[in-house]
Amino acid sequence: MKTKKHFRGLSGLDLKCLAMVLMVLDHLHYFFEFTGRIPLLFSQLGRLSGWLFLFCAAEGFAHTSNRKRYFLRCYGIAAAMGLIQYLIQFFGWTRADGFYPANNIFATFVLCFILWQGLDECKKKRWLPGIGLLALPWVWYFSFARLPLSIMPYAYFLQCTLFPLPFLNEGGIYYLIGGLTLYGLRRHRAVQLSVFVLTLTGLYGLMLLQMNLSHFTEIFTLAYEWMGVFAVIFMALYNGKRGPRNQRFFYWFYPLHVYLFYLLSCLMV
């Protein structure tokens, strides 16, 4: 007699695979929108991918046996992708229409790792290192903002490679605030996801108000970043299990598919 298999939620690997599929759809629209053949729906669905990856990164950071190695691996990929972006711009390797890939979710992870470690230090009442780490990304940002114009080209190189900055990271301030929520409240799943939804609703609501949209429908066609809040549905299905390990695939897939799509788009312009 066959027994029914009950749904036991989604593992970390399941969430990463889902995020990867949504990311590819999003990037198909991002790189090939100019063809007029890629539906906007791909990018609308893709708004979920970054948040799902960030959720998985928070779980990974909390449970990894070696945070230093985890940080350095992501930092290395972020620096390498930043260097490629800088070289594309510096040597004029942009697409014929001036487009270049600015994708670098790993730089956002690096900033979140610093903030998350700061939270953990504060929880252990190590106030000095904790507050220092929480303040570090913002010190970087405001220090760079005050640099004289004469050295801005060098500062831009450092910002692309060694010193990712808040506000200029992929996902902007929204991902950093959302990331703090996901990590800081991860032990209380219902509270975590509720605060996550409320936080994103508030942040994106303010963004929409500032955009002065001419028609309501533009929140679906121009300002659809808010759709990322629906990632909470899949976060709620997370069963707390990592699933089979396949880390290297995700680390390699992200940069490789970005530059493959970019090269293909350059050939099509």
JSON list of N, CA and C in Angstrom, two decimals, residues 101-165:
[
{"chain": "A", "resi": 101, "resn": "PRO", "atom": "N", "xyz": [26.87, 45.84, -17.58]},
{"chain": "A", "resi": 101, "resn": "PRO", "atom": "CA", "xyz": [26.28, 45.10, -16.45]},
{"chain": "A", "resi": 101, "resn": "PRO", "atom": "C", "xyz": [26.74, 45.66, -15.11]},
{"chain": "A", "resi": 102, "resn": "ALA", "atom": "N", "xyz": [25.78, 46.06, -14.30]},
{"chain": "A", "resi": 102, "resn": "ALA", "atom": "CA", "xyz": [26.09, 46.58, -12.96]},
{"chain": "A", "resi": 102, "resn": "ALA", "atom": "C", "xyz": [25.69, 45.58, -11.88]},
{"chain": "A", "resi": 103, "resn": "ASN", "atom": "N", "xyz": [25.48, 44.33, -12.27]},
{"chain": "A", "resi": 103, "resn": "ASN", "atom": "CA", "xyz": [25.05, 43.30, -11.32]},
{"chain": "A", "resi": 103, "resn": "ASN", "atom": "C", "xyz": [26.18, 42.93, -10.38]},
{"chain": "A", "resi": 104, "resn": "ASN", "atom": "N", "xyz": [25.89, 42.90, -9.08]},
{"chain": "A", "resi": 104, "resn": "ASN", "atom": "CA", "xyz": [26.88, 42.44, -8.11]},
{"chain": "A", "resi": 104, "resn": "ASN", "atom": "C", "xyz": [26.20, 42.21, -6.76]},
{"chain": "A", "resi": 105, "resn": "ILE", "atom": "N", "xyz": [25.38, 41.17, -6.69]},
{"chain": "A", "resi": 105, "resn": "ILE", "atom": "CA", "xyz": [24.67, 40.87, -5.44]},
{"chain": "A", "resi": 105, "resn": "ILE", "atom": "C", "xyz": [25.63, 40.46, -4.35]},
{"chain": "A", "resi": 106, "resn": "PHE", "atom": "N", "xyz": [26.82, 39.98, -4.72]},
{"chain": "A", "resi": 106, "resn": "PHE", "atom": "CA", "xyz": [27.79, 39.57, -3.71]},
{"chain": "A", "resi": 106, "resn": "PHE", "atom": "C", "xyz": [28.31, 40.77, -2.92]},
{"chain": "A", "resi": 107, "resn": "ALA", "atom": "N", "xyz": [28.39, 41.93, -3.55]},
{"chain": "A", "resi": 107, "resn": "ALA", "atom": "CA", "xyz": [28.79, 43.14, -2.82]},
{"chain": "A", "resi": 107, "resn": "ALA", "atom": "C", "xyz": [27.76, 43.49, -1.76]},
{"chain": "A", "resi": 108, "resn": "THR", "atom": "N", "xyz": [26.49, 43.27, -2.09]},
{"chain": "A", "resi": 108, "resn": "THR", "atom": "CA", "xyz": [25.43, 43.49, -1.10]},
{"chain": "A", "resi": 108, "resn": "THR", "atom": "C", "xyz": [25.55, 42.50, 0.04]},
{"chain": "A", "resi": 109, "resn": "PHE", "atom": "N", "xyz": [25.87, 41.25, -0.28]},
{"chain": "A", "resi": 109, "resn": "PHE", "atom": "CA", "xyz": [26.08, 40.25, 0.77]},
{"chain": "A", "resi": 109, "resn": "PHE", "atom": "C", "xyz": [27.21, 40.67, 1.70]},
{"chain": "A", "resi": 110, "resn": "VAL", "atom": "N", "xyz": [28.30, 41.18, 1.14]},
{"chain": "A", "resi": 110, "resn": "VAL", "atom": "CA", "xyz": [29.44, 41.59, 1.94]},
{"chain": "A", "resi": 110, "resn": "VAL", "atom": "C", "xyz": [29.03, 42.67, 2.95]},
{"chain": "A", "resi": 111, "resn": "LEU", "atom": "N", "xyz": [28.28, 43.66, 2.49]},
{"chain": "A", "resi": 111, "resn": "LEU", "atom": "CA", "xyz": [27.81, 44.71, 3.39]},
{"chain": "A", "resi": 111, "resn": "LEU", "atom": "C", "xyz": [26.90, 44.12, 4.47]},
{"chain": "A", "resi": 112, "resn": "CYS", "atom": "N", "xyz": [26.03, 43.20, 4.08]},
{"chain": "A", "resi": 112, "resn": "CYS", "atom": "CA", "xyz": [25.14, 42.58, 5.06]},
{"chain": "A", "resi": 112, "resn": "CYS", "atom": "C", "xyz": [25.92, 41.75, 6.07]},
{"chain": "A", "resi": 113, "resn": "PHE", "atom": "N", "xyz": [26.93, 41.03, 5.62]},
{"chain": "A", "resi": 113, "resn": "PHE", "atom": "CA", "xyz": [27.74, 40.23, 6.54]},
{"chain": "A", "resi": 113, "resn": "PHE", "atom": "C", "xyz": [28.35, 41.11, 7.63]},
{"chain": "A", "resi": 114, "resn": "ILE", "atom": "N", "xyz": [28.84, 42.27, 7.24]},
{"chain": "A", "resi": 114, "resn": "ILE", "atom": "CA", "xyz": [29.44, 43.20, 8.20]},
{"chain": "A", "resi": 114, "resn": "ILE", "atom": "C", "xyz": [28.39, 43.65, 9.21]},
{"chain": "A", "resi": 115, "resn": "LEU", "atom": "N", "xyz": [27.22, 44.00, 8.72]},
{"chain": "A", "resi": 115, "resn": "LEU", "atom": "CA", "xyz": [26.14, 44.45, 9.60]},
{"chain": "A", "resi": 115, "resn": "LEU", "atom": "C", "xyz": [25.66, 43.31, 10.50]},
{"chain": "A", "resi": 116, "resn": "TRP", "atom": "N", "xyz": [25.55, 42.11, 9.94]},
{"chain": "A", "resi": 116, "resn": "TRP", "atom": "CA", "xyz": [25.09, 40.97, 10.73]},
{"chain": "A", "resi": 116, "resn": "TRP", "atom": "C", "xyz": [26.08, 40.61, 11.84]},
{"chain": "A", "resi": 117, "resn": "GLN", "atom": "N", "xyz": [27.36, 40.66, 11.51]},
{"chain": "A", "resi": 117, "resn": "GLN", "atom": "CA", "xyz": [28.37, 40.39, 12.53]},
{"chain": "A", "resi": 117, "resn": "GLN", "atom": "C", "xyz": [28.30, 41.45, 13.63]},
{"chain": "A", "resi": 118, "resn": "GLY", "atom": "N", "xyz": [28.04, 42.68, 13.23]},
{"chain": "A", "resi": 118, "resn": "GLY", "atom": "CA", "xyz": [27.86, 43.74, 14.21]},
{"chain": "A", "resi": 118, "resn": "GLY", "atom": "C", "xyz": [26.69, 43.47, 15.14]},
{"chain": "A", "resi": 119, "resn": "LEU", "atom": "N", "xyz": [25.58, 42.98, 14.58]},
{"chain": "A", "resi": 119, "resn": "LEU", "atom": "CA", "xyz": [24.42, 42.62, 15.41]},
{"chain": "A", "resi": 119, "resn": "LEU", "atom": "C", "xyz": [24.79, 41.54, 16.41]},
{"chain": "A", "resi": 120, "resn": "ASP", "atom": "N", "xyz": [25.52, 40.52, 15.95]},
{"chain": "A", "resi": 120, "resn": "ASP", "atom": "CA", "xyz": [25.90, 39.43, 16.85]},
{"chain": "A", "resi": 120, "resn": "ASP", "atom": "C", "xyz": [26.82, 39.92, 17.96]},
{"chain": "A", "resi": 121, "resn": "GLU", "atom": "N", "xyz": [27.73, 40.82, 17.63]},
{"chain": "A", "resi": 121, "resn": "GLU", "atom": "CA", "xyz": [28.63, 41.36, 18.65]},
{"chain": "A", "resi": 121, "resn": "GLU", "atom": "C", "xyz": [27.83, 42.14, 19.70]},
{"chain": "A", "resi": 122, "resn": "CYS", "atom": "N", "xyz": [26.85, 42.90, 19.26]},
{"chain": "A", "resi": 122, "resn": "CYS", "atom": "CA", "xyz": [26.03, 43.66, 20.20]},
{"chain": "A", "resi": 122, "resn": "CYS", "atom": "C", "xyz": [25.20, 42.73, 21.09]},
{"chain": "A", "resi": 123, "resn": "LYS", "atom": "N", "xyz": [24.70, 41.63, 20.50]},
{"chain": "A", "resi": 123, "resn": "LYS", "atom": "CA", "xyz": [23.93, 40.67, 21.30]},
{"chain": "A", "resi": 123, "resn": "LYS", "atom": "C", "xyz": [24.79, 40.04, 22.39]},
{"chain": "A", "resi": 124, "resn": "LYS", "atom": "N", "xyz": [26.08, 39.93, 22.13]},
{"chain": "A", "resi": 124, "resn": "LYS", "atom": "CA", "xyz": [27.02, 39.39, 23.12]},
{"chain": "A", "resi": 124, "resn": "LYS", "atom": "C", "xyz": [27.55, 40.48, 24.05]},
{"chain": "A", "resi": 125, "resn": "LYS", "atom": "N", "xyz": [26.98, 41.68, 23.90]},
{"chain": "A", "resi": 125, "resn": "LYS", "atom": "CA", "xyz": [27.36, 42.86, 24.69]},
{"chain": "A", "resi": 125, "resn": "LYS", "atom": "C", "xyz": [28.80, 43.27, 24.47]},
{"chain": "A", "resi": 126, "resn": "ARG", "atom": "N", "xyz": [29.31, 42.96, 23.28]},
{"chain": "A", "resi": 126, "resn": "ARG", "atom": "CA", "xyz": [30.61, 43.48, 22.87]},
{"chain": "A", "resi": 126, "resn": "ARG", "atom": "C", "xyz": [30.32, 44.76, 22.09]},
{"chain": "A", "resi": 127, "resn": "TRP", "atom": "N", "xyz": [30.03, 45.82, 22.81]},
{"chain": "A", "resi": 127, "resn": "TRP", "atom": "CA", "xyz": [29.47, 47.02, 22.22]},
{"chain": "A", "resi": 127, "resn": "TRP", "atom": "C", "xyz": [30.42, 47.72, 21.27]},
{"chain": "A", "resi": 128, "resn": "LEU", "atom": "N", "xyz": [31.69, 47.81, 21.63]},
{"chain": "A", "resi": 128, "resn": "LEU", "atom": "CA", "xyz": [32.63, 48.54, 20.80]},
{"chain": "A", "resi": 128, "resn": "LEU", "atom": "C", "xyz": [32.78, 47.93, 19.41]},
{"chain": "A", "resi": 129, "resn": "PRO", "atom": "N", "xyz": [33.13, 46.62, 19.30]},
{"chain": "A", "resi": 129, "resn": "PRO", "atom": "CA", "xyz": [33.22, 46.04, 17.95]},
{"chain": "A", "resi": 129, "resn": "PRO", "atom": "C", "xyz": [31.86, 45.97, 17.26]},
{"chain": "A", "resi": 130, "resn": "GLY", "atom": "N", "xyz": [30.80, 45.77, 18.04]},
{"chain": "A", "resi": 130, "resn": "GLY", "atom": "CA", "xyz": [29.47, 45.67, 17.45]},
{"chain": "A", "resi": 130, "resn": "GLY", "atom": "C", "xyz": [29.04, 46.97, 16.80]},
{"chain": "A", "resi": 131, "resn": "ILE", "atom": "N", "xyz": [29.11, 48.06, 17.55]},
{"chain": "A", "resi": 131, "resn": "ILE", "atom": "CA", "xyz": [28.73, 49.36, 17.00]},
{"chain": "A", "resi": 131, "resn": "ILE", "atom": "C", "xyz": [29.68, 49.77, 15.88]},
{"chain": "A", "resi": 132, "resn": "GLY", "atom": "N", "xyz": [30.96, 49.41, 16.04]},
{"chain": "A", "resi": 132, "resn": "GLY", "atom": "CA", "xyz": [31.93, 49.73, 15.00]},
{"chain": "A", "resi": 132, "resn": "GLY", "atom": "C", "xyz": [31.59, 49.07, 13.68]},
{"chain": "A", "resi": 133, "resn": "LEU", "atom": "N", "xyz": [31.21, 47.79, 13.72]},
{"chain": "A", "resi": 133, "resn": "LEU", "atom": "CA", "xyz": [30.86, 47.07, 12.50]},
{"chain": "A", "resi": 133, "resn": "LEU", "atom": "C", "xyz": [29.55, 47.61, 11.90]},
{"chain": "A", "resi": 134, "resn": "LEU", "atom": "N", "xyz": [28.59, 47.92, 12.75]},
{"chain": "A", "resi": 134, "resn": "LEU", "atom": "CA", "xyz": [27.33, 48.46, 12.25]},
{"chain": "A", "resi": 134, "resn": "LEU", "atom": "C", "xyz": [27.52, 49.83, 11.59]},
{"chain": "A", "resi": 135, "resn": "ALA", "atom": "N", "xyz": [28.50, 50.57, 12.08]},
{"chain": "A", "resi": 135, "resn": "ALA", "atom": "CA", "xyz": [28.75, 51.91, 11.55]},
{"chain": "A", "resi": 135, "resn": "ALA", "atom": "C", "xyz": [29.69, 51.90, 10.34]},
{"chain": "A", "resi": 136, "resn": "LEU", "atom": "N", "xyz": [30.49, 50.84, 10.21]},
{"chain": "A", "resi": 136, "resn": "LEU", "atom": "CA", "xyz": [31.56, 50.82, 9.21]},
{"chain": "A", "resi": 136, "resn": "LEU", "atom": "C", "xyz": [31.10, 51.12, 7.79]},
{"chain": "A", "resi": 137, "resn": "PRO", "atom": "N", "xyz": [30.06, 50.45, 7.26]},
{"chain": "A", "resi": 137, "resn": "PRO", "atom": "CA", "xyz": [29.65, 50.75, 5.87]},
{"chain": "A", "resi": 137, "resn": "PRO", "atom": "C", "xyz": [29.25, 52.20, 5.67]},
{"chain": "A", "resi": 138, "resn": "TRP", "atom": "N", "xyz": [28.63, 52.80, 6.68]},
{"chain": "A", "resi": 138, "resn": "TRP", "atom": "CA", "xyz": [28.18, 54.19, 6.55]},
{"chain": "A", "resi": 138, "resn": "TRP", "atom": "C", "xyz": [29.36, 55.14, 6.64]},
{"chain": "A", "resi": 139, "resn": "VAL", "atom": "N", "xyz": [30.35, 54.81, 7.46]},
{"chain": "A", "resi": 139, "resn": "VAL", "atom": "CA", "xyz": [31.58, 55.60, 7.52]},
{"chain": "A", "resi": 139, "resn": "VAL", "atom": "C", "xyz": [32.26, 55.59, 6.16]},
{"chain": "A", "resi": 140, "resn": "TRP", "atom": "N", "xyz": [32.32, 54.40, 5.55]},
{"chain": "A", "resi": 140, "resn": "TRP", "atom": "CA", "xyz": [32.89, 54.28, 4.19]},
{"chain": "A", "resi": 140, "resn": "TRP", "atom": "C", "xyz": [32.16, 55.23, 3.25]},
{"chain": "A", "resi": 141, "resn": "TYR", "atom": "N", "xyz": [30.83, 55.16, 3.28]},
{"chain": "A", "resi": 141, "resn": "TYR", "atom": "CA", "xyz": [30.03, 55.93, 2.32]},
{"chain": "A", "resi": 141, "resn": "TYR", "atom": "C", "xyz": [30.26, 57.43, 2.47]},
{"chain": "A", "resi": 142, "resn": "PHE", "atom": "N", "xyz": [30.14, 57.94, 3.69]},
{"chain": "A", "resi": 142, "resn": "PHE", "atom": "CA", "xyz": [30.26, 59.38, 3.88]},
{"chain": "A", "resi": 142, "resn": "PHE", "atom": "C", "xyz": [31.70, 59.86, 3.73]},
{"chain": "A", "resi": 143, "resn": "SER", "atom": "N", "xyz": [32.66, 58.96, 3.96]},
{"chain": "A", "resi": 143, "resn": "SER", "atom": "CA", "xyz": [34.05, 59.32, 3.72]},
{"chain": "A", "resi": 143, "resn": "SER", "atom": "C", "xyz": [34.31, 59.48, 2.23]},
{"chain": "A", "resi": 144, "resn": "PHE", "atom": "N", "xyz": [33.77, 58.55, 1.44]},
{"chain": "A", "resi": 144, "resn": "PHE", "atom": "CA", "xyz": [33.93, 58.64, -0.01]},
{"chain": "A", "resi": 144, "resn": "PHE", "atom": "C", "xyz": [33.22, 59.87, -0.56]},
{"chain": "A", "resi": 145, "resn": "ALA", "atom": "N", "xyz": [32.06, 60.21, 0.01]},
{"chain": "A", "resi": 145, "resn": "ALA", "atom": "CA", "xyz": [31.28, 61.34, -0.48]},
{"chain": "A", "resi": 145, "resn": "ALA", "atom": "C", "xyz": [32.01, 62.67, -0.28]},
{"chain": "A", "resi": 146, "resn": "ARG", "atom": "N", "xyz": [32.93, 62.71, 0.69]},
{"chain": "A", "resi": 146, "resn": "ARG", "atom": "CA", "xyz": [33.65, 63.95, 0.99]},
{"chain": "A", "resi": 146, "resn": "ARG", "atom": "C", "xyz": [34.98, 64.07, 0.27]},
{"chain": "A", "resi": 147, "resn": "LEU", "atom": "N", "xyz": [35.33, 63.08, -0.53]},
{"chain": "A", "resi": 147, "resn": "LEU", "atom": "CA", "xyz": [36.61, 63.13, -1.23]},
{"chain": "A", "resi": 147, "resn": "LEU", "atom": "C", "xyz": [36.60, 64.22, -2.29]},
{"chain": "A", "resi": 148, "resn": "PRO", "atom": "N", "xyz": [37.73, 64.87, -2.53]},
{"chain": "A", "resi": 148, "resn": "PRO", "atom": "CA", "xyz": [37.79, 65.90, -3.59]},
{"chain": "A", "resi": 148, "resn": "PRO", "atom": "C", "xyz": [37.59, 65.29, -4.96]},
{"chain": "A", "resi": 149, "resn": "LEU", "atom": "N", "xyz": [37.06, 66.09, -5.87]},
{"chain": "A", "resi": 149, "resn": "LEU", "atom": "CA", "xyz": [36.76, 65.60, -7.21]},
{"chain": "A", "resi": 149, "resn": "LEU", "atom": "C", "xyz": [38.00, 65.09, -7.94]},
{"chain": "A", "resi": 150, "resn": "SER", "atom": "N", "xyz": [39.17, 65.62, -7.59]},
{"chain": "A", "resi": 150, "resn": "SER", "atom": "CA", "xyz": [40.39, 65.25, -8.30]},
{"chain": "A", "resi": 150, "resn": "SER", "atom": "C", "xyz": [40.75, 63.78, -8.14]},
{"chain": "A", "resi": 151, "resn": "ILE", "atom": "N", "xyz": [40.32, 63.17, -7.04]},
{"chain": "A", "resi": 151, "resn": "ILE", "atom": "CA", "xyz": [40.66, 61.75, -6.84]},
{"chain": "A", "resi": 151, "resn": "ILE", "atom": "C", "xyz": [39.44, 60.84, -6.97]},
{"chain": "A", "resi": 152, "resn": "MET", "atom": "N", "xyz": [38.32, 61.39, -7.45]},
{"chain": "A", "resi": 152, "resn": "MET", "atom": "CA", "xyz": [37.12, 60.59, -7.60]},
{"chain": "A", "resi": 152, "resn": "MET", "atom": "C", "xyz": [37.31, 59.37, -8.51]},
{"chain": "A", "resi": 153, "resn": "PRO", "atom": "N", "xyz": [38.08, 59.47, -9.62]},
{"chain": "A", "resi": 153, "resn": "PRO", "atom": "CA", "xyz": [38.29, 58.27, -10.45]},
{"chain": "A", "resi": 153, "resn": "PRO", "atom": "C", "xyz": [38.92, 57.12, -9.67]},
{"chain": "A", "resi": 154, "resn": "TYR", "atom": "N", "xyz": [39.87, 57.44, -8.78]},
{"chain": "A", "resi": 154, "resn": "TYR", "atom": "CA", "xyz": [40.51, 56.41, -7.97]},
{"chain": "A", "resi": 154, "resn": "TYR", "atom": "C", "xyz": [39.53, 55.88, -6.91]},
{"chain": "A", "resi": 155, "resn": "ALA", "atom": "N", "xyz": [38.73, 56.79, -6.38]},
{"chain": "A", "resi": 155, "resn": "ALA", "atom": "CA", "xyz": [37.74, 56.39, -5.39]},
{"chain": "A", "resi": 155, "resn": "ALA", "atom": "C", "xyz": [36.70, 55.47, -6.02]},
{"chain": "A", "resi": 156, "resn": "TYR", "atom": "N", "xyz": [36.33, 55.75, -7.28]},
{"chain": "A", "resi": 156, "resn": "TYR", "atom": "CA", "xyz": [35.36, 54.90, -7.96]},
{"chain": "A", "resi": 156, "resn": "TYR", "atom": "C", "xyz": [35.92, 53.49, -8.16]},
{"chain": "A", "resi": 157, "resn": "PHE", "atom": "N", "xyz": [37.21, 53.40, -8.47]},
{"chain": "A", "resi": 157, "resn": "PHE", "atom": "CA", "xyz": [37.85, 52.09, -8.60]},
{"chain": "A", "resi": 157, "resn": "PHE", "atom": "C", "xyz": [37.77, 51.33, -7.29]},
{"chain": "A", "resi": 158, "resn": "LEU", "atom": "N", "xyz": [38.06, 52.00, -6.17]},
{"chain": "A", "resi": 158, "resn": "LEU", "atom": "CA", "xyz": [38.01, 51.35, -4.86]},
{"chain": "A", "resi": 158, "resn": "LEU", "atom": "C", "xyz": [36.58, 50.95, -4.51]},
{"chain": "A", "resi": 159, "resn": "GLN", "atom": "N", "xyz": [35.62, 51.81, -4.87]},
{"chain": "A", "resi": 159, "resn": "GLN", "atom": "CA", "xyz": [34.23, 51.50, -4.57]},
{"chain": "A", "resi": 159, "resn": "GLN", "atom": "C", "xyz": [33.74, 50.28, -5.36]},
{"chain": "A", "resi": 160, "resn": "CYS", "atom": "N", "xyz": [34.22, 50.14, -6.59]},
{"chain": "A", "resi": 160, "resn": "CYS", "atom": "CA", "xyz": [33.84, 49.00, -7.42]},
{"chain": "A", "resi": 160, "resn": "CYS", "atom": "C", "xyz": [34.44, 47.70, -6.91]},
{"chain": "A", "resi": 161, "resn": "THR", "atom": "N", "xyz": [35.64, 47.78, -6.34]},
{"chain": "A", "resi": 161, "resn": "THR", "atom": "CA", "xyz": [36.39, 46.56, -6.03]},
{"chain": "A", "resi": 161, "resn": "THR", "atom": "C", "xyz": [36.49, 46.27, -4.54]},
{"chain": "A", "resi": 162, "resn": "LEU", "atom": "N", "xyz": [37.14, 47.13, -3.78]},
{"chain": "A", "resi": 162, "resn": "LEU", "atom": "CA", "xyz": [37.49, 46.81, -2.40]},
{"chain": "A", "resi": 162, "resn": "LEU", "atom": "C", "xyz": [36.51, 47.32, -1.36]},
{"chain": "A", "resi": 163, "resn": "PHE", "atom": "N", "xyz": [35.80, 48.41, -1.65]},
{"chain": "A", "resi": 163, "resn": "PHE", "atom": "CA", "xyz": [34.94, 49.02, -0.65]},
{"chain": "A", "resi": 163, "resn": "PHE", "atom": "C", "xyz": [33.53, 49.24, -1.18]},
{"chain": "A", "resi": 164, "resn": "PRO", "atom": "N", "xyz": [32.70, 48.20, -1.24]},
{"chain": "A", "resi": 164, "resn": "PRO", "atom": "CA", "xyz": [31.31, 48.39, -1.67]},
{"chain": "A", "resi": 164, "resn": "PRO", "atom": "C", "xyz": [30.60, 49.35, -0.71]},
{"chain": "A", "resi": 165, "resn": "LEU", "atom": "N", "xyz": [29.78, 50.20, -1.27]},
{"chain": "A", "resi": 165, "resn": "LEU", "atom": "CA", "xyz": [29.17, 51.26, -0.47]},
{"chain": "A", "resi": 165, "resn": "LEU", "atom": "C", "xyz": [27.65, 51.09, -0.37]}
]
